[in-house]
Amino acid sequence: MRSKVILRVLICVIVFVLLFICLQRLLMPKYTREAEEGRLTAEYYGSDKNHDVLFIGDCEVYENISPVTLWREYGISSYVRGSPQQLIWHSYYMLEDALRYETPKIVVFNVLSMKYGEPQNEAYNRLALDGMRLSSTKINAIKASMKSEESLMSYIFPILRFHSRWNELNSDDLKYMFCSPPQLSVAGYLMRVDCRPLKTDPPVGHQLMDYSFADICWEYLEKIRTLCEENGAKLVLMKAPTVAPYWYAEWDSQIVEYANKHGLAYYNFLNSVAEIGIDYTADTYDEGQHLNVWGAEKLSSFFGKELASLGAPDRRGEADYEQSWAKLCERYDEVKQYQQDILEQTGTITGFPVPD
Amino acid sequence: MKKTLLILLLAAAVCLMAACNSGENESKPEPASTEVSGNTAEHTPTGYLFESNGVTFGVGSAAADVIDKLGAQTGEPYTSNSCAFNGKDTVYYFGSFEVSANDETGDFVIYSVYLKDDSVSTKEGAYIGMTPEEVKAIYGEPAESSDGGFSYVKEGMKLNFFLKDGAVSAISYYVNN
Amino acid sequence: MGFVSVWFLLFCAAAVLLYYVLPKKWQWPLLLTASCAFYASYDLRYFGFIAVTTVSVYFAACKISQLRAKQNAYLQEHPELGKDEKKAYKAKTKKKTWAWLITCLLLNFGILFALKYINFFIGNINAIISIFIESKIPTFDKLLLPLGISYYTFKTAGYIIDVYFGRYEAERNIFKVALFTSFFPTLLNGPIDRFPLTAPTLFSEHSWDEKRARFALQRILWGYFKKVVIADRLVVAVIAIVSDPEKYPGVMVAFGALLYAAELYCDFTGGIDITIGVANLFGVEVSENFLRPFFSKNIAEYWRRWHITLGTWFKDYTFYPLCTAKPVMKLTKFAKNKFGAGAAKRVPIYVASIVLWFCTGAWHGASWNFILWGMGNCFVILVSQELTPLYKRFHAKHPDIDNKWYYKTMCIVRTNAIMCCLRLFDCYKDVPTTFKAFGSMFTKPSFNMLNGTTLLDLGLTAADYAIAFAGILLIFAVSMIQRRGSVREMIDKKGFAFRLAVFALLFAVIIVFGAYGLGYDSNSFIYSKF
């Protein structure tokens, strides 16, 4: 009798837990039709954790750096760990999370996020953090990122946030309930093959009252530097060659000073546009805000030389690397061709279309 | 029992009469009145206003009502998109000033007007090149002040005066978040 | 932490686990610890107030019991004392015990008054003064309102009054008194329990009872369903209607009143279900506070079914004592001499009813809205009593009508219509606005406003209305079934698989359709601000 009761209790617990899990999996947004970048964080876990260079930052890295180009030209194995408007504390915890799986030799941080000293909105927090595997790093990331109206529990049990999606469910929610949607990025890089040229001079930023970065940003930059040091990784700072958001000279000088103080390499690619060969009438898909694949390949080709000089090893010829990068290169070419076909057929590209 | 029924019937009759009158008394939503004087934009702007080409507007005005009336643009507008979402932010260039609009609130509204040189002034007469004292003589003591400039807050917007070398180097109207 | 939070569920789970793992003698101390932790999670500053109440009530009750025991011992030791001497001795003891009682009640009700009513009181004084002179008495800013102060003040007042009247001995363990005062499931929305009803199960040792635990969890689920799926969903539309009476007059006032009735019922009874369910998990019995009130056929019955413990508290500690109070008896005698037996019969009832409903209204909130709401209830009940001869004549002519479904339905609809009208005082921001809104139902019916566009303008989608309506139908069906017996027992009899399916579905409905999370404020149980 007692064992019957225990069995029933066990069955109840299992049924309720399974029900909870299934409902959560059903109602979590799959980011297949909107805000596709929400898949980026989780895609990292499917990669072979054999990266010598890790890029962290916002769309200025994941849309402007092509790891496949770095591999093809320099044998550099890299990954871009980014998310939309990734704030510096997101970047820190993304790095800490990645370091649980691998130890890169170089970590490249894009400094644009130094301008954001406060959580921006819940949506960007979600896009960055929901895909992270549950760990103490994720808990700390949530606590550092949460806006006042958010709750920790809604990140640990995302159904508490997304349950109201029940009347927005579509076939993808059912299709990808227990499996991942098609790989959106290639080693963390999101590709666009189309072009929308910059038609005017690059926009100039308005004068600001105060050019100083928030204390919290300096705190996290220092944490990133220390974390890299503790893990034997070289921290490299970069600023992507994009015309918006505007990167003020006053901001740049602070980064230069910090880099000099700590002996860090800092590459402001805005100063090397001509040298890189970027043409804002051909190498951008949104008037210079992000590079398209042609611009990303140019930048990566240029940057790769620097990374190699900083000690990024050439892994060509090593069997494991050749195997995993062969697949990635194939996927890269596949995505490029797929988008070019769409462009040819329809004349326009929306989002980041990829083949299944 | 008869008395009770009679009372109920009377009460029902009163209710019916009230219902019959409802056609006259019911409130129908009326179109919001719009003040249109001269070339003032349809949206009634609040806070500090800016005038150019006979158009008076402020932050919060619908971009569609204002931009085409401000005269010839001196360059292609620049549109940037928000990451991951469909938000748009456009800067319109009018030589001495720029107007920025975005759709953060759902409608495409102006959130900033940026004055770049002394050929334009605020509606109250402040312009680039003035000293802080001259500006304060017009607007009074600012709500916020720092080394980089000072700001006046009014009805959900800020009027910013940026300083360089002791003089106003730029002026902006901005939504106060 | 409110009821609708994962932290509360985890907290309860941890408390239940410890409760049955630890030695049984530590069970009630664990409940006290958990109650303190729960209270502290709101605001540590509240502790001072509940501690003062606990300590004052404990000491006063012990003193009263001590004095009475001393009196009994003395009288037993001195059988030779005459009747007058015994009377005098008893009178002396009574004076002392009365002093302890009054001091304790004044202290605790004084705290309640100071924190909850002082600004209302000062506001009214200022309104009167301003007729004559300019100056105003300043009100107090930032007054704390400790969690559950209305509930625990009344609970402990009932306790000490009972001890004073010798209904039971004072509890000698201060920590048990503390637990009775602060038992955490009852802090947010009652019930206002009586010590002898709660104490036996609150302080006794409990073994794990699978069926009791199962029924408790089922009740908790049902409570969350009502609170989170229906009440928290409807409140959006209610607030939209009542916060803009100019925009939503006439039929929208009636619609808002109906929504509010459903929302209030689901919020309050949902909270009580969670309270009783959580208490039952620990084996603690807590009074029922609702008994299908919307099935009431008259107002008096309604108040025997709605917020039962508040009603019985006021009946036992306000109404009956007032009816038999010396000043009221004097007034009754005066009325009899002046106006006859009819008037004399009415005096105690009228006086006690007016005071009772004034206090009931004030208990609900420090504003004239609530007081007028109370007075409105009083008026309807007294009028109903005055019409008793008319009803008697009617029923004499139609002896079987009470059993006819159409008559019962009419009575239920009438009762609910009256209560909906009275509840308008709850909703609108002040008395003039309430009357204006009520009047607009007749002067500006605006029937055409009851259309899809207007309804969807209230902050709810068509899907929200569908869910709320389906939920209300389900609650109605369950209430109908409940009239025949315990619904949980009926489900239990259907077998394990059926039971599991029903409650798994209920769980899924709460998780998916619940109006919680970003954009919802789950902590605002309507009654938790008391």
mmCIF file with all atom_site columns, N, CA and C in Angstrom, chain C residues 141-194:
data_model
loop_
_atom_site.group_PDB
_atom_site.id
_atom_site.type_symbol
_atom_site.label_atom_id
_atom_site.label_alt_id
_atom_site.label_comp_id
_atom_site.label_asym_id
_atom_site.label_entity_id
_atom_site.label_seq_id
_atom_site.pdbx_PDB_ins_code
_atom_site.Cartn_x
_atom_site.Cartn_y
_atom_site.Cartn_z
_atom_site.occupancy
_atom_site.B_iso_or_equiv
_atom_site.pdbx_formal_charge
_atom_site.auth_seq_id
_atom_site.auth_comp_id
_atom_site.auth_asym_id
_atom_site.auth_atom_id
_atom_site.pdbx_PDB_model_num
ATOM 1   N N  . ASP C 1 141 ? 3.158   61.638 6.513  1.00 0.00 ? 141 ASP C N  1
ATOM 2   C CA . ASP C 1 141 ? 3.661   61.026 5.278  1.00 0.00 ? 141 ASP C CA 1
ATOM 3   C C  . ASP C 1 141 ? 4.300   59.696 5.605  1.00 0.00 ? 141 ASP C C  1
ATOM 4   N N  . LYS C 1 142 ? 4.378   58.851 4.621  1.00 0.00 ? 142 LYS C N  1
ATOM 5   C CA . LYS C 1 142 ? 5.151   57.611 4.683  1.00 0.00 ? 142 LYS C CA 1
ATOM 6   C C  . LYS C 1 142 ? 4.811   56.759 5.912  1.00 0.00 ? 142 LYS C C  1
ATOM 7   N N  . LEU C 1 143 ? 3.508   56.612 6.185  1.00 0.00 ? 143 LEU C N  1
ATOM 8   C CA . LEU C 1 143 ? 3.139   55.726 7.283  1.00 0.00 ? 143 LEU C CA 1
ATOM 9   C C  . LEU C 1 143 ? 3.272   54.280 6.815  1.00 0.00 ? 143 LEU C C  1
ATOM 10  N N  . LEU C 1 144 ? 3.888   53.465 7.654  1.00 0.00 ? 144 LEU C N  1
ATOM 11  C CA . LEU C 1 144 ? 3.984   52.046 7.305  1.00 0.00 ? 144 LEU C CA 1
ATOM 12  C C  . LEU C 1 144 ? 2.628   51.386 7.506  1.00 0.00 ? 144 LEU C C  1
ATOM 13  N N  . LEU C 1 145 ? 2.313   50.440 6.649  1.00 0.00 ? 145 LEU C N  1
ATOM 14  C CA . LEU C 1 145 ? 1.116   49.644 6.883  1.00 0.00 ? 145 LEU C CA 1
ATOM 15  C C  . LEU C 1 145 ? 1.565   48.187 6.935  1.00 0.00 ? 145 LEU C C  1
ATOM 16  N N  . PRO C 1 146 ? 1.844   47.678 8.151  1.00 0.00 ? 146 PRO C N  1
ATOM 17  C CA . PRO C 1 146 ? 2.372   46.327 8.268  1.00 0.00 ? 146 PRO C CA 1
ATOM 18  C C  . PRO C 1 146 ? 1.454   45.303 7.602  1.00 0.00 ? 146 PRO C C  1
ATOM 19  N N  . LEU C 1 147 ? 2.074   44.305 7.043  1.00 0.00 ? 147 LEU C N  1
ATOM 20  C CA . LEU C 1 147 ? 1.347   43.252 6.352  1.00 0.00 ? 147 LEU C CA 1
ATOM 21  C C  . LEU C 1 147 ? 0.342   42.594 7.284  1.00 0.00 ? 147 LEU C C  1
ATOM 22  N N  . GLY C 1 148 ? -0.914  42.517 6.840  1.00 0.00 ? 148 GLY C N  1
ATOM 23  C CA . GLY C 1 148 ? -1.934  41.775 7.581  1.00 0.00 ? 148 GLY C CA 1
ATOM 24  C C  . GLY C 1 148 ? -2.358  42.400 8.890  1.00 0.00 ? 148 GLY C C  1
ATOM 25  N N  . ILE C 1 149 ? -2.104  43.702 9.061  1.00 0.00 ? 149 ILE C N  1
ATOM 26  C CA . ILE C 1 149 ? -2.381  44.309 10.366 1.00 0.00 ? 149 ILE C CA 1
ATOM 27  C C  . ILE C 1 149 ? -3.859  44.219 10.742 1.00 0.00 ? 149 ILE C C  1
ATOM 28  N N  . SER C 1 150 ? -4.728  44.410 9.755  1.00 0.00 ? 150 SER C N  1
ATOM 29  C CA . SER C 1 150 ? -6.159  44.328 10.071 1.00 0.00 ? 150 SER C CA 1
ATOM 30  C C  . SER C 1 150 ? -6.535  42.919 10.507 1.00 0.00 ? 150 SER C C  1
ATOM 31  N N  . TYR C 1 151 ? -5.937  41.951 9.851  1.00 0.00 ? 151 TYR C N  1
ATOM 32  C CA . TYR C 1 151 ? -6.273  40.559 10.168 1.00 0.00 ? 151 TYR C CA 1
ATOM 33  C C  . TYR C 1 151 ? -5.754  40.161 11.545 1.00 0.00 ? 151 TYR C C  1
ATOM 34  N N  . TYR C 1 152 ? -4.472  40.405 11.789 1.00 0.00 ? 152 TYR C N  1
ATOM 35  C CA . TYR C 1 152 ? -3.947  39.892 13.060 1.00 0.00 ? 152 TYR C CA 1
ATOM 36  C C  . TYR C 1 152 ? -4.421  40.720 14.245 1.00 0.00 ? 152 TYR C C  1
ATOM 37  N N  . THR C 1 153 ? -4.719  42.009 14.027 1.00 0.00 ? 153 THR C N  1
ATOM 38  C CA . THR C 1 153 ? -5.246  42.819 15.131 1.00 0.00 ? 153 THR C CA 1
ATOM 39  C C  . THR C 1 153 ? -6.605  42.269 15.568 1.00 0.00 ? 153 THR C C  1
ATOM 40  N N  . PHE C 1 154 ? -7.444  41.976 14.589 1.00 0.00 ? 154 PHE C N  1
ATOM 41  C CA . PHE C 1 154 ? -8.776  41.454 14.909 1.00 0.00 ? 154 PHE C CA 1
ATOM 42  C C  . PHE C 1 154 ? -8.682  40.046 15.499 1.00 0.00 ? 154 PHE C C  1
ATOM 43  N N  . LYS C 1 155 ? -7.782  39.263 14.959 1.00 0.00 ? 155 LYS C N  1
ATOM 44  C CA . LYS C 1 155 ? -7.617  37.878 15.445 1.00 0.00 ? 155 LYS C CA 1
ATOM 45  C C  . LYS C 1 155 ? -7.227  37.888 16.922 1.00 0.00 ? 155 LYS C C  1
ATOM 46  N N  . THR C 1 156 ? -6.238  38.709 17.252 1.00 0.00 ? 156 THR C N  1
ATOM 47  C CA . THR C 1 156 ? -5.756  38.743 18.634 1.00 0.00 ? 156 THR C CA 1
ATOM 48  C C  . THR C 1 156 ? -6.761  39.431 19.544 1.00 0.00 ? 156 THR C C  1
ATOM 49  N N  . ALA C 1 157 ? -7.497  40.396 19.008 1.00 0.00 ? 157 ALA C N  1
ATOM 50  C CA . ALA C 1 157 ? -8.536  41.046 19.822 1.00 0.00 ? 157 ALA C CA 1
ATOM 51  C C  . ALA C 1 157 ? -9.600  40.022 20.207 1.00 0.00 ? 157 ALA C C  1
ATOM 52  N N  . GLY C 1 158 ? -9.987  39.188 19.235 1.00 0.00 ? 158 GLY C N  1
ATOM 53  C CA . GLY C 1 158 ? -10.959 38.135 19.521 1.00 0.00 ? 158 GLY C CA 1
ATOM 54  C C  . GLY C 1 158 ? -10.439 37.199 20.595 1.00 0.00 ? 158 GLY C C  1
ATOM 55  N N  . TYR C 1 159 ? -9.148  36.925 20.519 1.00 0.00 ? 159 TYR C N  1
ATOM 56  C CA . TYR C 1 159 ? -8.525  36.011 21.488 1.00 0.00 ? 159 TYR C CA 1
ATOM 57  C C  . TYR C 1 159 ? -8.602  36.575 22.893 1.00 0.00 ? 159 TYR C C  1
ATOM 58  N N  . ILE C 1 160 ? -8.192  37.832 23.041 1.00 0.00 ? 160 ILE C N  1
ATOM 59  C CA . ILE C 1 160 ? -8.151  38.381 24.399 1.00 0.00 ? 160 ILE C CA 1
ATOM 60  C C  . ILE C 1 160 ? -9.554  38.637 24.938 1.00 0.00 ? 160 ILE C C  1
ATOM 61  N N  . ILE C 1 161 ? -10.486 38.971 24.064 1.00 0.00 ? 161 ILE C N  1
ATOM 62  C CA . ILE C 1 161 ? -11.872 39.153 24.528 1.00 0.00 ? 161 ILE C CA 1
ATOM 63  C C  . ILE C 1 161 ? -12.418 37.823 25.036 1.00 0.00 ? 161 ILE C C  1
ATOM 64  N N  . ASP C 1 162 ? -12.123 36.737 24.290 1.00 0.00 ? 162 ASP C N  1
ATOM 65  C CA . ASP C 1 162 ? -12.572 35.403 24.721 1.00 0.00 ? 162 ASP C CA 1
ATOM 66  C C  . ASP C 1 162 ? -11.972 35.033 26.062 1.00 0.00 ? 162 ASP C C  1
ATOM 67  N N  . VAL C 1 163 ? -10.693 35.337 26.242 1.00 0.00 ? 163 VAL C N  1
ATOM 68  C CA . VAL C 1 163 ? -10.044 35.029 27.529 1.00 0.00 ? 163 VAL C CA 1
ATOM 69  C C  . VAL C 1 163 ? -10.692 35.842 28.631 1.00 0.00 ? 163 VAL C C  1
ATOM 70  N N  . TYR C 1 164 ? -10.978 37.093 28.345 1.00 0.00 ? 164 TYR C N  1
ATOM 71  C CA . TYR C 1 164 ? -11.623 37.962 29.352 1.00 0.00 ? 164 TYR C CA 1
ATOM 72  C C  . TYR C 1 164 ? -12.959 37.381 29.798 1.00 0.00 ? 164 TYR C C  1
ATOM 73  N N  . PHE C 1 165 ? -13.717 36.873 28.813 1.00 0.00 ? 165 PHE C N  1
ATOM 74  C CA . PHE C 1 165 ? -15.030 36.322 29.155 1.00 0.00 ? 165 PHE C CA 1
ATOM 75  C C  . PHE C 1 165 ? -14.948 34.893 29.672 1.00 0.00 ? 165 PHE C C  1
ATOM 76  N N  . GLY C 1 166 ? -13.723 34.437 29.845 1.00 0.00 ? 166 GLY C N  1
ATOM 77  C CA . GLY C 1 166 ? -13.545 33.124 30.454 1.00 0.00 ? 166 GLY C CA 1
ATOM 78  C C  . GLY C 1 166 ? -13.906 31.966 29.550 1.00 0.00 ? 166 GLY C C  1
ATOM 79  N N  . ARG C 1 167 ? -13.934 32.192 28.244 1.00 0.00 ? 167 ARG C N  1
ATOM 80  C CA . ARG C 1 167 ? -14.305 31.108 27.325 1.00 0.00 ? 167 ARG C CA 1
ATOM 81  C C  . ARG C 1 167 ? -13.211 30.051 27.273 1.00 0.00 ? 167 ARG C C  1
ATOM 82  N N  . TYR C 1 168 ? -11.976 30.462 27.475 1.00 0.00 ? 168 TYR C N  1
ATOM 83  C CA . TYR C 1 168 ? -10.874 29.508 27.612 1.00 0.00 ? 168 TYR C CA 1
ATOM 84  C C  . TYR C 1 168 ? -9.740  30.220 28.326 1.00 0.00 ? 168 TYR C C  1
ATOM 85  N N  . GLU C 1 169 ? -8.795  29.401 28.773 1.00 0.00 ? 169 GLU C N  1
ATOM 86  C CA . GLU C 1 169 ? -7.640  29.938 29.485 1.00 0.00 ? 169 GLU C CA 1
ATOM 87  C C  . GLU C 1 169 ? -6.653  30.548 28.492 1.00 0.00 ? 169 GLU C C  1
ATOM 88  N N  . ALA C 1 170 ? -5.879  31.507 28.997 1.00 0.00 ? 170 ALA C N  1
ATOM 89  C CA . ALA C 1 170 ? -4.847  32.110 28.149 1.00 0.00 ? 170 ALA C CA 1
ATOM 90  C C  . ALA C 1 170 ? -3.769  31.079 27.832 1.00 0.00 ? 170 ALA C C  1
ATOM 91  N N  . GLU C 1 171 ? -3.214  31.201 26.650 1.00 0.00 ? 171 GLU C N  1
ATOM 92  C CA . GLU C 1 171 ? -2.080  30.359 26.267 1.00 0.00 ? 171 GLU C CA 1
ATOM 93  C C  . GLU C 1 171 ? -0.840  30.868 26.991 1.00 0.00 ? 171 GLU C C  1
ATOM 94  N N  . ARG C 1 172 ? -0.129  29.977 27.691 1.00 0.00 ? 172 ARG C N  1
ATOM 95  C CA . ARG C 1 172 ? 1.005   30.404 28.531 1.00 0.00 ? 172 ARG C CA 1
ATOM 96  C C  . ARG C 1 172 ? 2.321   30.452 27.778 1.00 0.00 ? 172 ARG C C  1
ATOM 97  N N  . ASN C 1 173 ? 2.312   29.960 26.575 1.00 0.00 ? 173 ASN C N  1
ATOM 98  C CA . ASN C 1 173 ? 3.552   29.954 25.800 1.00 0.00 ? 173 ASN C CA 1
ATOM 99  C C  . ASN C 1 173 ? 3.500   31.118 24.807 1.00 0.00 ? 173 ASN C C  1
ATOM 100 N N  . ILE C 1 174 ? 4.355   32.103 25.018 1.00 0.00 ? 174 ILE C N  1
ATOM 101 C CA . ILE C 1 174 ? 4.299   33.317 24.176 1.00 0.00 ? 174 ILE C CA 1
ATOM 102 C C  . ILE C 1 174 ? 4.563   32.996 22.713 1.00 0.00 ? 174 ILE C C  1
ATOM 103 N N  . PHE C 1 175 ? 5.362   31.963 22.486 1.00 0.00 ? 175 PHE C N  1
ATOM 104 C CA . PHE C 1 175 ? 5.697   31.622 21.098 1.00 0.00 ? 175 PHE C CA 1
ATOM 105 C C  . PHE C 1 175 ? 4.486   31.011 20.383 1.00 0.00 ? 175 PHE C C  1
ATOM 106 N N  . LYS C 1 176 ? 3.654   30.337 21.151 1.00 0.00 ? 176 LYS C N  1
ATOM 107 C CA . LYS C 1 176 ? 2.427   29.810 20.530 1.00 0.00 ? 176 LYS C CA 1
ATOM 108 C C  . LYS C 1 176 ? 1.485   30.960 20.189 1.00 0.00 ? 176 LYS C C  1
ATOM 109 N N  . VAL C 1 177 ? 1.429   31.939 21.080 1.00 0.00 ? 177 VAL C N  1
ATOM 110 C CA . VAL C 1 177 ? 0.603   33.128 20.782 1.00 0.00 ? 177 VAL C CA 1
ATOM 111 C C  . VAL C 1 177 ? 1.159   33.824 19.541 1.00 0.00 ? 177 VAL C C  1
ATOM 112 N N  . ALA C 1 178 ? 2.495   33.879 19.467 1.00 0.00 ? 178 ALA C N  1
ATOM 113 C CA . ALA C 1 178 ? 3.135   34.511 18.307 1.00 0.00 ? 178 ALA C CA 1
ATOM 114 C C  . ALA C 1 178 ? 2.770   33.769 17.027 1.00 0.00 ? 178 ALA C C  1
ATOM 115 N N  . LEU C 1 179 ? 2.753   32.448 17.099 1.00 0.00 ? 179 LEU C N  1
ATOM 116 C CA . LEU C 1 179 ? 2.413   31.668 15.905 1.00 0.00 ? 179 LEU C CA 1
ATOM 117 C C  . LEU C 1 179 ? 0.957   31.877 15.520 1.00 0.00 ? 179 LEU C C  1
ATOM 118 N N  . PHE C 1 180 ? 0.075   31.885 16.515 1.00 0.00 ? 180 PHE C N  1
ATOM 119 C CA . PHE C 1 180 ? -1.344  32.132 16.234 1.00 0.00 ? 180 PHE C CA 1
ATOM 120 C C  . PHE C 1 180 ? -1.520  33.490 15.534 1.00 0.00 ? 180 PHE C C  1
ATOM 121 N N  . THR C 1 181 ? -0.751  34.487 16.014 1.00 0.00 ? 181 THR C N  1
ATOM 122 C CA . THR C 1 181 ? -0.862  35.841 15.465 1.00 0.00 ? 181 THR C CA 1
ATOM 123 C C  . THR C 1 181 ? -0.333  35.901 14.039 1.00 0.00 ? 181 THR C C  1
ATOM 124 N N  . SER C 1 182 ? 0.776   35.212 13.803 1.00 0.00 ? 182 SER C N  1
ATOM 125 C CA . SER C 1 182 ? 1.520   35.474 12.572 1.00 0.00 ? 182 SER C CA 1
ATOM 126 C C  . SER C 1 182 ? 1.578   34.297 11.601 1.00 0.00 ? 182 SER C C  1
ATOM 127 N N  . PHE C 1 183 ? 0.769   33.281 11.798 1.00 0.00 ? 183 PHE C N  1
ATOM 128 C CA . PHE C 1 183 ? 0.830   32.093 10.934 1.00 0.00 ? 183 PHE C CA 1
ATOM 129 C C  . PHE C 1 183 ? 0.780   32.531 9.476  1.00 0.00 ? 183 PHE C C  1
ATOM 130 N N  . PHE C 1 184 ? 1.871   32.273 8.764  1.00 0.00 ? 184 PHE C N  1
ATOM 131 C CA . PHE C 1 184 ? 2.109   32.978 7.506  1.00 0.00 ? 184 PHE C CA 1
ATOM 132 C C  . PHE C 1 184 ? 1.049   32.808 6.403  1.00 0.00 ? 184 PHE C C  1
ATOM 133 N N  . PRO C 1 185 ? 0.427   31.642 6.235  1.00 0.00 ? 185 PRO C N  1
ATOM 134 C CA . PRO C 1 185 ? -0.553  31.573 5.148  1.00 0.00 ? 185 PRO C CA 1
ATOM 135 C C  . PRO C 1 185 ? -1.737  32.524 5.360  1.00 0.00 ? 185 PRO C C  1
ATOM 136 N N  . THR C 1 186 ? -1.982  32.908 6.622  1.00 0.00 ? 186 THR C N  1
ATOM 137 C CA . THR C 1 186 ? -3.176  33.725 6.900  1.00 0.00 ? 186 THR C CA 1
ATOM 138 C C  . THR C 1 186 ? -2.889  35.212 6.940  1.00 0.00 ? 186 THR C C  1
ATOM 139 N N  . LEU C 1 187 ? -1.642  35.585 6.687  1.00 0.00 ? 187 LEU C N  1
ATOM 140 C CA . LEU C 1 187 ? -1.296  36.995 6.827  1.00 0.00 ? 187 LEU C CA 1
ATOM 141 C C  . LEU C 1 187 ? -1.826  37.859 5.691  1.00 0.00 ? 187 LEU C C  1
ATOM 142 N N  . LEU C 1 188 ? -1.882  37.310 4.494  1.00 0.00 ? 188 LEU C N  1
ATOM 143 C CA . LEU C 1 188 ? -2.215  38.145 3.337  1.00 0.00 ? 188 LEU C CA 1
ATOM 144 C C  . LEU C 1 188 ? -3.698  38.456 3.209  1.00 0.00 ? 188 LEU C C  1
ATOM 145 N N  . ASN C 1 189 ? -4.551  37.452 3.468  1.00 0.00 ? 189 ASN C N  1
ATOM 146 C CA . ASN C 1 189 ? -5.992  37.732 3.333  1.00 0.00 ? 189 ASN C CA 1
ATOM 147 C C  . ASN C 1 189 ? -6.847  36.901 4.285  1.00 0.00 ? 189 ASN C C  1
ATOM 148 N N  . GLY C 1 190 ? -6.348  36.734 5.497  1.00 0.00 ? 190 GLY C N  1
ATOM 149 C CA . GLY C 1 190 ? -7.128  36.030 6.525  1.00 0.00 ? 190 GLY C CA 1
ATOM 150 C C  . GLY C 1 190 ? -7.103  34.517 6.306  1.00 0.00 ? 190 GLY C C  1
ATOM 151 N N  . PRO C 1 191 ? -8.069  33.826 6.893  1.00 0.00 ? 191 PRO C N  1
ATOM 152 C CA . PRO C 1 191 ? -9.255  34.283 7.624  1.00 0.00 ? 191 PRO C CA 1
ATOM 153 C C  . PRO C 1 191 ? -8.924  34.778 9.035  1.00 0.00 ? 191 PRO C C  1
ATOM 154 N N  . ILE C 1 192 ? -9.929  35.429 9.639  1.00 0.00 ? 192 ILE C N  1
ATOM 155 C CA . ILE C 1 192 ? -9.764  35.918 11.006 1.00 0.00 ? 192 ILE C CA 1
ATOM 156 C C  . ILE C 1 192 ? -10.204 34.776 11.920 1.00 0.00 ? 192 ILE C C  1
ATOM 157 N N  . ASP C 1 193 ? -9.251  33.926 12.214 1.00 0.00 ? 193 ASP C N  1
ATOM 158 C CA . ASP C 1 193 ? -9.572  32.695 12.940 1.00 0.00 ? 193 ASP C CA 1
ATOM 159 C C  . ASP C 1 193 ? -9.749  32.899 14.437 1.00 0.00 ? 193 ASP C C  1
ATOM 160 N N  . ARG C 1 194 ? -10.416 31.937 15.057 1.00 0.00 ? 194 ARG C N  1
ATOM 161 C CA . ARG C 1 194 ? -10.575 31.936 16.511 1.00 0.00 ? 194 ARG C CA 1
ATOM 162 C C  . ARG C 1 194 ? -9.570  30.973 17.098 1.00 0.00 ? 194 ARG C C  1
#
